[in-house]
Short mmCIF file of C-alpha atoms in Angstrom, two decimals:
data_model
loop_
_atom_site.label_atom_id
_atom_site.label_comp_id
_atom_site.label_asym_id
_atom_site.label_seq_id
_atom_site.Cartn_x
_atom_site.Cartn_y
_atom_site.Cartn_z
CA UNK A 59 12.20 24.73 20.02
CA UNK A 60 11.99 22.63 23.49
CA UNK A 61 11.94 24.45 26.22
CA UNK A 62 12.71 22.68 30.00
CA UNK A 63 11.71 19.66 27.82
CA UNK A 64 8.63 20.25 26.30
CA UNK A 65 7.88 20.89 22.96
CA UNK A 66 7.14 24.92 21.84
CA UNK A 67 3.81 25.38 19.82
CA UNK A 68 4.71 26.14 16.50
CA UNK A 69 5.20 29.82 15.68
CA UNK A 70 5.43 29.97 11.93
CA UNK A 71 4.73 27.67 8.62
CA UNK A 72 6.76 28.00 5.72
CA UNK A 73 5.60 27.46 2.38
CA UNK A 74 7.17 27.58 -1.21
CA UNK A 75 6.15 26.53 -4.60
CA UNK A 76 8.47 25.33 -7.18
CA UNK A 77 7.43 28.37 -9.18
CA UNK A 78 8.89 30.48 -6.32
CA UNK A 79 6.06 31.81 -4.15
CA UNK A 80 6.96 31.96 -0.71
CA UNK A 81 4.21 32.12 2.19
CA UNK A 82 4.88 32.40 5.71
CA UNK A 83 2.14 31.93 7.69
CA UNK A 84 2.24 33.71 11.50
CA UNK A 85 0.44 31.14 13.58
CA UNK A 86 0.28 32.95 16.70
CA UNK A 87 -2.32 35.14 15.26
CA UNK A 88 -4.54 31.79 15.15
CA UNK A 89 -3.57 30.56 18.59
CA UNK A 90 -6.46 29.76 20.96
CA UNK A 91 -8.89 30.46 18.95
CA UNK A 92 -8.41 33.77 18.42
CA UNK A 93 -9.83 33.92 14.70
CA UNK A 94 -10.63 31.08 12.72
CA UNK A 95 -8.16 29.86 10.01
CA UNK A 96 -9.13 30.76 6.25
CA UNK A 97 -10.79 28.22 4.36
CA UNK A 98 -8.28 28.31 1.33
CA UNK A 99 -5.33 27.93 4.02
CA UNK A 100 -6.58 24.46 5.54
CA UNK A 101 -8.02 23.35 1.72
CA UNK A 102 -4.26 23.50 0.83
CA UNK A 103 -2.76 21.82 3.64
CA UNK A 104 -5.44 18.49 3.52
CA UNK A 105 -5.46 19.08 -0.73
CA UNK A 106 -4.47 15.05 -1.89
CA UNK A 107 -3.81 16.67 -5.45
CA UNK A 108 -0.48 19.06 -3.91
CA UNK A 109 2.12 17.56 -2.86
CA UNK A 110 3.70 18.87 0.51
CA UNK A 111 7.52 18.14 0.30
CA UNK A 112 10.50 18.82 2.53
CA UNK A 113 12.37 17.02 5.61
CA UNK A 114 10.01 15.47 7.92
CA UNK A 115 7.26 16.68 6.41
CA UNK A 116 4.69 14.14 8.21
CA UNK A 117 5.84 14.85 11.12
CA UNK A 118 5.35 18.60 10.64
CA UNK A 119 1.47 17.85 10.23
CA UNK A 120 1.74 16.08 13.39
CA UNK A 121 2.64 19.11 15.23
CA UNK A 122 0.48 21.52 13.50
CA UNK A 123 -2.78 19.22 13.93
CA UNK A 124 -1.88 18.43 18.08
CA UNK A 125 -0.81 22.82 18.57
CA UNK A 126 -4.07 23.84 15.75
CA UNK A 127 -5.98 20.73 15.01
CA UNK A 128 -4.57 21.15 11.03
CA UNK A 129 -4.85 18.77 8.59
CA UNK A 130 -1.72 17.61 6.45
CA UNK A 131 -1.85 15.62 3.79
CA UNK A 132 0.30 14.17 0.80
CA UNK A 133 3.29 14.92 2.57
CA UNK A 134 7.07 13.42 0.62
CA UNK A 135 9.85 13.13 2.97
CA UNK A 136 12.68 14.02 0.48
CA UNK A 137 15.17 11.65 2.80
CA UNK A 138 13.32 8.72 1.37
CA UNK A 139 13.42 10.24 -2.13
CA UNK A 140 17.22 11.28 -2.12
CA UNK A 141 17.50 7.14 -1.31
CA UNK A 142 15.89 5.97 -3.92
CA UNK A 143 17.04 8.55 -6.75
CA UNK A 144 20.41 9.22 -5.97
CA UNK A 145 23.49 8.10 -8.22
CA UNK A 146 25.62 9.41 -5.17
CA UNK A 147 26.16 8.90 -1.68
CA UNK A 148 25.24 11.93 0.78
CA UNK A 149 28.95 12.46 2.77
CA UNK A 150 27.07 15.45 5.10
CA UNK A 151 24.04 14.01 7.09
CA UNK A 152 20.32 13.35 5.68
CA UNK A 153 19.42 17.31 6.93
CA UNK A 154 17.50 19.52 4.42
CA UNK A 155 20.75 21.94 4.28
CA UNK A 156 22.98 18.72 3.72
CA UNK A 157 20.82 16.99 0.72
CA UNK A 158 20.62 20.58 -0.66
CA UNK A 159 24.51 20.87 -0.68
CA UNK A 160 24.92 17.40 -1.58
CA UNK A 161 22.79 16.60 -4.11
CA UNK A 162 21.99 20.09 -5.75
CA UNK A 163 25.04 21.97 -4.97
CA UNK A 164 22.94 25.17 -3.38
CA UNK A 165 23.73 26.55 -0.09
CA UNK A 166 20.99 26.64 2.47
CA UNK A 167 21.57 28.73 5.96
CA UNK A 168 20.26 26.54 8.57
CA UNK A 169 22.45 27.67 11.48
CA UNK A 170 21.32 27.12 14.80
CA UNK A 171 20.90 30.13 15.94
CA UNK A 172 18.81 31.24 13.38
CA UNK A 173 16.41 27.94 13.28
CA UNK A 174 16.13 28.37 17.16
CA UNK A 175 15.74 32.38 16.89
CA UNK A 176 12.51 34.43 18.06
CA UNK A 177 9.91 33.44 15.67
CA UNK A 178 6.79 34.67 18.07
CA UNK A 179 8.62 38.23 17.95
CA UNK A 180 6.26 40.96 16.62
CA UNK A 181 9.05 41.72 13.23
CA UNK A 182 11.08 39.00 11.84
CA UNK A 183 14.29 39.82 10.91
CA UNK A 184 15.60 40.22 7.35
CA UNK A 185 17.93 36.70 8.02
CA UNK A 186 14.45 34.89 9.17
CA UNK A 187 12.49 35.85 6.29
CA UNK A 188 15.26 35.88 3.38
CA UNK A 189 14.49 33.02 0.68
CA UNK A 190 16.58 31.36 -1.61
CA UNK A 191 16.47 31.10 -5.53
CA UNK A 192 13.42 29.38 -6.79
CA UNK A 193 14.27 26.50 -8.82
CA UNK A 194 10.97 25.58 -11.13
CA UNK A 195 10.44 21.48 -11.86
CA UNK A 196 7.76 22.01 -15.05
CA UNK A 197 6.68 18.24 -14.08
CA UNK A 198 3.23 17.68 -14.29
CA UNK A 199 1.15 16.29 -11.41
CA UNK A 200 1.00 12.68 -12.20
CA UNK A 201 4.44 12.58 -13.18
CA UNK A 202 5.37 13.60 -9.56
CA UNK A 203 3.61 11.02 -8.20
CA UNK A 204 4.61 8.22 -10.14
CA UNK A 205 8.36 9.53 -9.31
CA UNK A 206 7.06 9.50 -5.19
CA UNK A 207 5.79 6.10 -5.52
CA UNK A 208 5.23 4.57 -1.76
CA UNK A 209 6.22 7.49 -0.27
CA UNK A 210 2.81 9.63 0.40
CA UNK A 211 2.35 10.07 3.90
CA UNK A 212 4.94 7.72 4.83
CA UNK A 213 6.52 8.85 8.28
CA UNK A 214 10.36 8.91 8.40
CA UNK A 215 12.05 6.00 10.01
CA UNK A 216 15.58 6.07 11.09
CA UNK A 217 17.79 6.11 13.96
CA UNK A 218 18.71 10.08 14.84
CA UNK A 219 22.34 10.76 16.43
CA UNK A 220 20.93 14.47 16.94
CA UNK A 221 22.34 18.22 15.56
CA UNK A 222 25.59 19.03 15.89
CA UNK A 223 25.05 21.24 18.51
CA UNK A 224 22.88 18.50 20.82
CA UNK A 225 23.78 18.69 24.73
CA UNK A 226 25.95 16.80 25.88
CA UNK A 227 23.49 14.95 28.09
CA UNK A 228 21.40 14.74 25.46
CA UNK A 229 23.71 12.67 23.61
CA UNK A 230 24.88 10.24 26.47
CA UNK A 231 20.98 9.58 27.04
CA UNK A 232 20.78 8.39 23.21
CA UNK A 233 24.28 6.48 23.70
CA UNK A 234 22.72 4.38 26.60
CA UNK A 235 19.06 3.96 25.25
CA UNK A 236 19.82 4.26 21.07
CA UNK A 237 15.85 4.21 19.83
CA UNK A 238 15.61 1.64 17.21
CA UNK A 239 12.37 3.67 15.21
CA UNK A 240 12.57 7.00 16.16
CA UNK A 241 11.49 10.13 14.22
CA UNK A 242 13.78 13.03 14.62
CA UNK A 243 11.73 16.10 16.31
CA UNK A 244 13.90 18.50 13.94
CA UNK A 245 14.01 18.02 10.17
CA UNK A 246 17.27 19.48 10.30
CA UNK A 247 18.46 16.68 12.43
CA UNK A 248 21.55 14.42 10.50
CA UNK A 249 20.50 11.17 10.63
CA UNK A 250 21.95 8.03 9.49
CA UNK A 251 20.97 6.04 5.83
CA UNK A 252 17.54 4.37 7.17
CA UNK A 253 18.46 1.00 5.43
CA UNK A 254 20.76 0.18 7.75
CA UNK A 255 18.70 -1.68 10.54
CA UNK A 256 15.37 -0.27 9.56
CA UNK A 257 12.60 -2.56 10.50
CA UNK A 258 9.97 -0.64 8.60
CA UNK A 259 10.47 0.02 4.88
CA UNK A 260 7.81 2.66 3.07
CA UNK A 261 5.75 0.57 0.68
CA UNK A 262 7.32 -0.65 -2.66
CA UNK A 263 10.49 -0.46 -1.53
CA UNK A 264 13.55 -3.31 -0.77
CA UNK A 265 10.74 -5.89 -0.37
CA UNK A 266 11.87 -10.07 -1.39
CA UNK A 267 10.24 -12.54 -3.84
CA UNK A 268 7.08 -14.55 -1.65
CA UNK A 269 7.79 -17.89 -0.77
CA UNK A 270 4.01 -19.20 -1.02
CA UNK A 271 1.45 -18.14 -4.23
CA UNK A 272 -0.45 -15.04 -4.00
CA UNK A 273 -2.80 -16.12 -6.25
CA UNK A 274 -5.37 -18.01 -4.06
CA UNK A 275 -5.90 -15.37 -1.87
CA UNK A 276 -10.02 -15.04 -1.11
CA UNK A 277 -11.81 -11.99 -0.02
CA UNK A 278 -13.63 -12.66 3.47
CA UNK A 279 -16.68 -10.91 3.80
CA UNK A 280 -19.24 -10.20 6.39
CA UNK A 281 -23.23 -11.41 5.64
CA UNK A 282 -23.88 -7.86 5.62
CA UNK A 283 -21.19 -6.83 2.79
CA UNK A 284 -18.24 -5.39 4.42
CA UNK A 285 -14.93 -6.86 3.79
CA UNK A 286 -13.28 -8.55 6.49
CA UNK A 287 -10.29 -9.80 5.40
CA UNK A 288 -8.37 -12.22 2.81
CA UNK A 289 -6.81 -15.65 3.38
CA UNK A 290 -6.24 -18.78 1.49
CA UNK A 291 -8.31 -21.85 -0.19
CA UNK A 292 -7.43 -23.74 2.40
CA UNK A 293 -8.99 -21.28 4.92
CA UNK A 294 -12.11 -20.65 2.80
CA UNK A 295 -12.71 -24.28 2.51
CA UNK A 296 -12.85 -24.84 6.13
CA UNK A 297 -15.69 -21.70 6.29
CA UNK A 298 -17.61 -23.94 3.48
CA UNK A 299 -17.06 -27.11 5.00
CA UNK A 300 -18.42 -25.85 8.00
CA UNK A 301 -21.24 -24.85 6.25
CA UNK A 302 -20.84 -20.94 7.95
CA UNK A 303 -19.98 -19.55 4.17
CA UNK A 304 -20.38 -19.73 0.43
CA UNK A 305 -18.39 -19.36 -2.05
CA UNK A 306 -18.31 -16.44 -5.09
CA UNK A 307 -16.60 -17.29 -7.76
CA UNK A 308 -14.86 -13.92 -9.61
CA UNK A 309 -13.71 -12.87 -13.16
CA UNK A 310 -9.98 -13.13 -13.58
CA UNK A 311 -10.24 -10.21 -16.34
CA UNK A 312 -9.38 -7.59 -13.91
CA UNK A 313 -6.94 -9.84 -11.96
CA UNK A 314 -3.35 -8.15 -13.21
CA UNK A 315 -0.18 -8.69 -11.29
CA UNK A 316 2.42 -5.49 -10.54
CA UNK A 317 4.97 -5.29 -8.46
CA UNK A 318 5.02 -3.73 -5.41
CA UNK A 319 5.76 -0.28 -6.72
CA UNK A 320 3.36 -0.28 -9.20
CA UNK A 321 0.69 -1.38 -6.84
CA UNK A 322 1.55 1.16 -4.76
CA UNK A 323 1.55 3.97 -7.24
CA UNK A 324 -2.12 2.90 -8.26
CA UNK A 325 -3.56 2.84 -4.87
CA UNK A 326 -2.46 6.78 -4.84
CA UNK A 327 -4.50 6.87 -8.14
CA UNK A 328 -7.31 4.83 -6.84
CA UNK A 329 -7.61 7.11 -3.49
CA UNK A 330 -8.30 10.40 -6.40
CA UNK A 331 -10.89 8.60 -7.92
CA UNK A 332 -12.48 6.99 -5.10
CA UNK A 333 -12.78 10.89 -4.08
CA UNK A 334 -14.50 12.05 -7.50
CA UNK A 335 -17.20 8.99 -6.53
CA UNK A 336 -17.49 9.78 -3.15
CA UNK A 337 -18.21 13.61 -4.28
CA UNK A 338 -20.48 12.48 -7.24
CA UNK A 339 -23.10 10.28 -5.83
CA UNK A 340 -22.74 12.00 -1.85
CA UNK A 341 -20.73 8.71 -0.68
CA UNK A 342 -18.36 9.97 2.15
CA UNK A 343 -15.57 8.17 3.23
CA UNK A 344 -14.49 8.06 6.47
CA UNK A 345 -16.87 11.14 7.91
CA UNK A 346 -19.65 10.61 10.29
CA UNK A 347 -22.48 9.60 7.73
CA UNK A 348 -19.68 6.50 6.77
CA UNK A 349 -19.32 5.31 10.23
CA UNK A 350 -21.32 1.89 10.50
CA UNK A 351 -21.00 2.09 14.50
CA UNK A 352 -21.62 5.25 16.23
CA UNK A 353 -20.09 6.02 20.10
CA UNK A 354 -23.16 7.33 22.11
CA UNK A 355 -21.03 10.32 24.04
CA UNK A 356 -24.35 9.73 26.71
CA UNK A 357 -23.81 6.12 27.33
CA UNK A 358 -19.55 6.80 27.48
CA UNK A 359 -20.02 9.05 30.21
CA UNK A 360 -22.31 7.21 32.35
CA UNK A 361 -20.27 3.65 32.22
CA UNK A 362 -16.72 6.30 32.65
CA UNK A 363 -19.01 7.81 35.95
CA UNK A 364 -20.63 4.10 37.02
CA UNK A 365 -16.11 2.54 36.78
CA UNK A 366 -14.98 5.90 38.90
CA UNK A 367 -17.33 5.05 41.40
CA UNK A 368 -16.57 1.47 41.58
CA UNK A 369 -12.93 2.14 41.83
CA UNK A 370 -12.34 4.50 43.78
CA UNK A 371 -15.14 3.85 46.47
CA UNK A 372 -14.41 6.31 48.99
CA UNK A 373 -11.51 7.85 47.75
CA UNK A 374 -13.77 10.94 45.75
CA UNK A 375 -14.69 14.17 46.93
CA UNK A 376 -18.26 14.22 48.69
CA UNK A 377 -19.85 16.88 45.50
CA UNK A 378 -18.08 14.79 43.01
CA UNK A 379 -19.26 11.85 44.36
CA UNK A 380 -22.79 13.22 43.96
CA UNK A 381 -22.44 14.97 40.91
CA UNK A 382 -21.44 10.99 39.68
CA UNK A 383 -24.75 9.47 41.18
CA UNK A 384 -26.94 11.85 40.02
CA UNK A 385 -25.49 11.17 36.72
CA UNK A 386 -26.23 7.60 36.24
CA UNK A 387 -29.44 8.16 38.27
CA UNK A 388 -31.03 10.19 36.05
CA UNK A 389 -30.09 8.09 32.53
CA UNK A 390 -31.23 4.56 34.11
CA UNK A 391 -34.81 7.03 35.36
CA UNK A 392 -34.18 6.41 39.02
CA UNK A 393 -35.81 9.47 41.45
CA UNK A 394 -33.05 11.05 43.44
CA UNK A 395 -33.66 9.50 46.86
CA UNK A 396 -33.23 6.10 45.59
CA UNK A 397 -29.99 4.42 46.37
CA UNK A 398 -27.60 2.94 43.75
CA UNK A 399 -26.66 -0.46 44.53
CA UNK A 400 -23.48 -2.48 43.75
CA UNK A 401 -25.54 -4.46 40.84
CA UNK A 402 -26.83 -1.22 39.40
CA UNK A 403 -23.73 0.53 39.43
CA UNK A 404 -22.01 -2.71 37.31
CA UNK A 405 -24.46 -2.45 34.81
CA UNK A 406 -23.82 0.94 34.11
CA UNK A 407 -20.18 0.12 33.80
CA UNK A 408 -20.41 -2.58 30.97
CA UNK A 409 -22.55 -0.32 29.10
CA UNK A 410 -21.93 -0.75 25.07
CA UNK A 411 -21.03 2.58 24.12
CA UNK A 412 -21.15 2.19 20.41
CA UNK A 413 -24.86 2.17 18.55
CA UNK A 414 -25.59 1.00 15.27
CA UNK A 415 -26.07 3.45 12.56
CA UNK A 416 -29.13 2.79 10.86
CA UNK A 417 -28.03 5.11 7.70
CA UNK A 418 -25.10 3.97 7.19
CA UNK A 419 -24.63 2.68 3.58
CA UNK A 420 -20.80 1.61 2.94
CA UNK A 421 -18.99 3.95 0.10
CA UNK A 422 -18.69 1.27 -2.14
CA UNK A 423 -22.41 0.07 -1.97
CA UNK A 424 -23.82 3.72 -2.42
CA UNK A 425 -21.95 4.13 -5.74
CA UNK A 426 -22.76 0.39 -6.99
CA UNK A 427 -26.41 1.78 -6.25
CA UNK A 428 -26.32 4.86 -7.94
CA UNK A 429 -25.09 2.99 -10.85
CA UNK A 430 -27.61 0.32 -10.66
CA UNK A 431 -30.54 1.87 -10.60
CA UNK A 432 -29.93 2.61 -14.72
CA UNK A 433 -29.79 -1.10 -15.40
CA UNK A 434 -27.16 -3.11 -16.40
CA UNK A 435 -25.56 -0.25 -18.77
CA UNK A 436 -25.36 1.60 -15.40
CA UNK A 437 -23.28 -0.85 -14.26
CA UNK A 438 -21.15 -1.49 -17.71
CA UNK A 439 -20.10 2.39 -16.93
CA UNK A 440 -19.00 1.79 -13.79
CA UNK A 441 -16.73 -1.22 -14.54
CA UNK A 442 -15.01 1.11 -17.96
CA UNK A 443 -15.02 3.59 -15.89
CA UNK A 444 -12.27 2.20 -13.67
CA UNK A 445 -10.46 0.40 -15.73
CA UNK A 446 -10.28 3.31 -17.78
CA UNK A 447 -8.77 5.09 -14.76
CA UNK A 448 -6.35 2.41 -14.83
CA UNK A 449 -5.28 2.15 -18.26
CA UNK A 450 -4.74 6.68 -18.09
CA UNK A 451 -3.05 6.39 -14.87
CA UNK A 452 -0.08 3.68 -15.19
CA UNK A 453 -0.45 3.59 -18.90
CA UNK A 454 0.66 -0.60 -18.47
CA UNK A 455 3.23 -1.99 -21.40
CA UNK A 456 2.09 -5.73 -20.98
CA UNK A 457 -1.07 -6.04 -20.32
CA UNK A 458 -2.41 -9.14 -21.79
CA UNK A 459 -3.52 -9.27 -25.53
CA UNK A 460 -7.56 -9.90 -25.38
CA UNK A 461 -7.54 -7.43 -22.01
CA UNK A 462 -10.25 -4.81 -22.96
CA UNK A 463 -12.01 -1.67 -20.82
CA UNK A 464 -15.57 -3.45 -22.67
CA UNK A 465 -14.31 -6.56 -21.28
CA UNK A 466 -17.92 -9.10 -21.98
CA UNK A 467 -19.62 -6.31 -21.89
CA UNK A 468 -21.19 -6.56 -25.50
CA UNK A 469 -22.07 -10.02 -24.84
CA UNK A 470 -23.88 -9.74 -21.90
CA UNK A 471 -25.85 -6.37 -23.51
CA UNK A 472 -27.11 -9.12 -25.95
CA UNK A 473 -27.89 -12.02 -23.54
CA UNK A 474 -30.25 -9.63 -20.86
CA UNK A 475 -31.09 -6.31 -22.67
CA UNK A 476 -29.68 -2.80 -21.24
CA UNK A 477 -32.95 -2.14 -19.30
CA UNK A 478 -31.86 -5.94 -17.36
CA UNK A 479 -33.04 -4.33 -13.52
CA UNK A 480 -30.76 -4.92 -10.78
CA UNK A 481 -31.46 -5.82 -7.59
CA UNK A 482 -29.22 -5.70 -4.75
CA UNK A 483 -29.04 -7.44 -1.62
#
């Protein structure tokens, strides 16, 4: 609910499960801090492994994680999946009471009045908290998300024409300025079919044959490891040419070609396992101990106090002004009656915020290590490992004949022993 144009926090979250438990979750109780949410409430919402469906789902975790600091993942918008798994076309709107009519045949009451009722009052009302049959799917887990394939966490994109009941200022402002990308801040909102001059398409779907060969693409990476990015021979031969690279030749085993679906489908599989590693052998991903550059929160607020100073010159209060010098005085050691001069004051403003981590040790490295320190059979598990994953996962229908999970692995177990040490750069 907006109110004089801003945005209410949000009052209530509604959960279901196809089995037919219902949850509704009273927010307020949480707001500012007023008890801490329970841990088996936020594992849920940031779970990978459960699926959070409904009509603007993503944007729903954006809400709850700017009002609570929540974090939603795995969220299906079912807009997207009515599109790509419907036989018919939806005559009512994309709305989560118009798909339900549409598709299923099953009444939903999403008036107005009682979407936009009191949902901070003290006792809901029978009409707010009255559920619908539960309908139950029996589908496994994986089978789900083979059937949601490219649409995980993909935001809505379409052009909204508003509720029914918009004002009517509301709709002249959308008449003059239509937006060409923009997310409906209602999932009940009726919104047109997104294919229609969408610029943005969720992954593995609509997307043309390439014009140019995918198959010379080279991975560009730094001299300490990290992947930069990819580009083409002709690219990598100007890096060797200039003599600023080298080239590593790779196996074209483990080189298979799917389309854009299927690719996208196994990078939802790949994230799971990545996660078992990353819980295994104490290689984060994306936390704090995985950040190879650190910002130094002392050094930001010295160059943000040096820039204020230099910009506004006289403009700031006499105290703040102070407060500022002393600052900066006291983290370049300088004794309280010196003065700060116009050369001192710049080089506290082009300060580099951002230190090196000396710890840090990329995901992928720490698990190749783990592995590596039990020789070259260490390794060997590794490498079955995933393309074990791979083979249980999309369970492929044409892969090629000789393709095999102990792929050289025999050969090279004869050539250098099992015990063959490994030493990495």
């Amino acid at each position: 609910v907006s109110i004089k144009g801003r945005a209410s926090v949000v009052s209530l979250l509604q959960m279901a499960t196809y089995s037919g438990l219902c949850v509704l979750v009273r927010l307020l109780t949480f707001r500012s801090g007023q008890q801490p949410f329970p841990l088996s409430f936020m594992e849920v919402l940031r779970d990978p492994h459960i699926l959070k469906v409904g009509v603007g789902s993503y944007d729903d975790g954006k809400r709850l994680t700017r009002d609570y600091g929540l974090s939603l993942t795995s969220t299906v918008d079912l807009r997207y999946f009515a599109f790509r798994h419907r036989r018919s076309s939806v005559s009512n709107g994309l709305s989560l009471k118009s798909l339900a009519a549409d598709l299923l045949n099953v009444s939903l009451d999403k008036s107005l009045e009682l979407r936009c009722s009191d949902w901070d009052a003290d006792q809901l009302t029978l009409e707010q908290t009255e559920t619908s049959p539960a309908f139950s799917s029996g589908s496994s887990y994986l089978e789900l998300v083979s059937r949601c394939q490219g649409l995980v966490d993909v935001p809505f994109r379409g052009r909204g024409d508003g509720d029914a009941g918009a004002h009517e200022g509301e709709r002249k402002r959308r008449a003059r300025k239509p937006a060409a990308c923009e997310t409906p801040e209602s999932g009940d909102q009726q919104v047109p079919d997104p294919r229609r001059n969408n610029k943005r398409k969720p992954l593995g779907v609509g997307y043309s044959a390439r014009k140019s060969p995918l198959y010379d693409n080279c991975f560009l990476y730094a001299p300490d490891g990290q992947p930069l990015c990819t580009c083409d021979k002709k690219k990598a031969k100007w890096y060797l040419d200039k003599g600023i690279g080298e080239m590593k030749d790779h196996n074209s085993h483990d080189i298979l070609l799917l389309c854009t679906s299927c690719h996208a489908a196994s990078n939802v599989h790949d994230g799971f396992l990545k996660e078992q590693l990353a819980d295994e052998f104490s290689a984060p991903q994306g936390c704090e101990e995985g950040v190879r550059l650190l910002e130094d929160s002392d050094r930001r607020r010295v160059r943000s106090a040096a820039r204020a100073l230099l910009s506004a010159k006289d403009g700031l209060p006499e105290q703040r002004r102070e407060e500022l010098q002393a600052l900066i005085k006291n983290y370049m050691n300088m004794n309280e009656e010196q003065e700060l001069t116009d050369e001192a004051l710049q080089e506290a403003a082009s300060l580099e915020t951002r230190i090196l981590n000396e710890a840090y040790i990329p995901h992928g490295l720490k698990v190749v290590q783990a592995h590596a320190g039990r020789g070259l059979r260490g390794l060997m598990e590794l490498e079955r490992r995933w393309r074990q994953h791979f083979l249980t996962t999309m369970q492929p229908r044409h892969l090629p004949p000789l393709w095999s999970v102990d792929h050289n692995h025999s050969k090279f177990l004869r050539k250098y022993g099992e015990d063959l040490p490994i030493k990495l750069n």
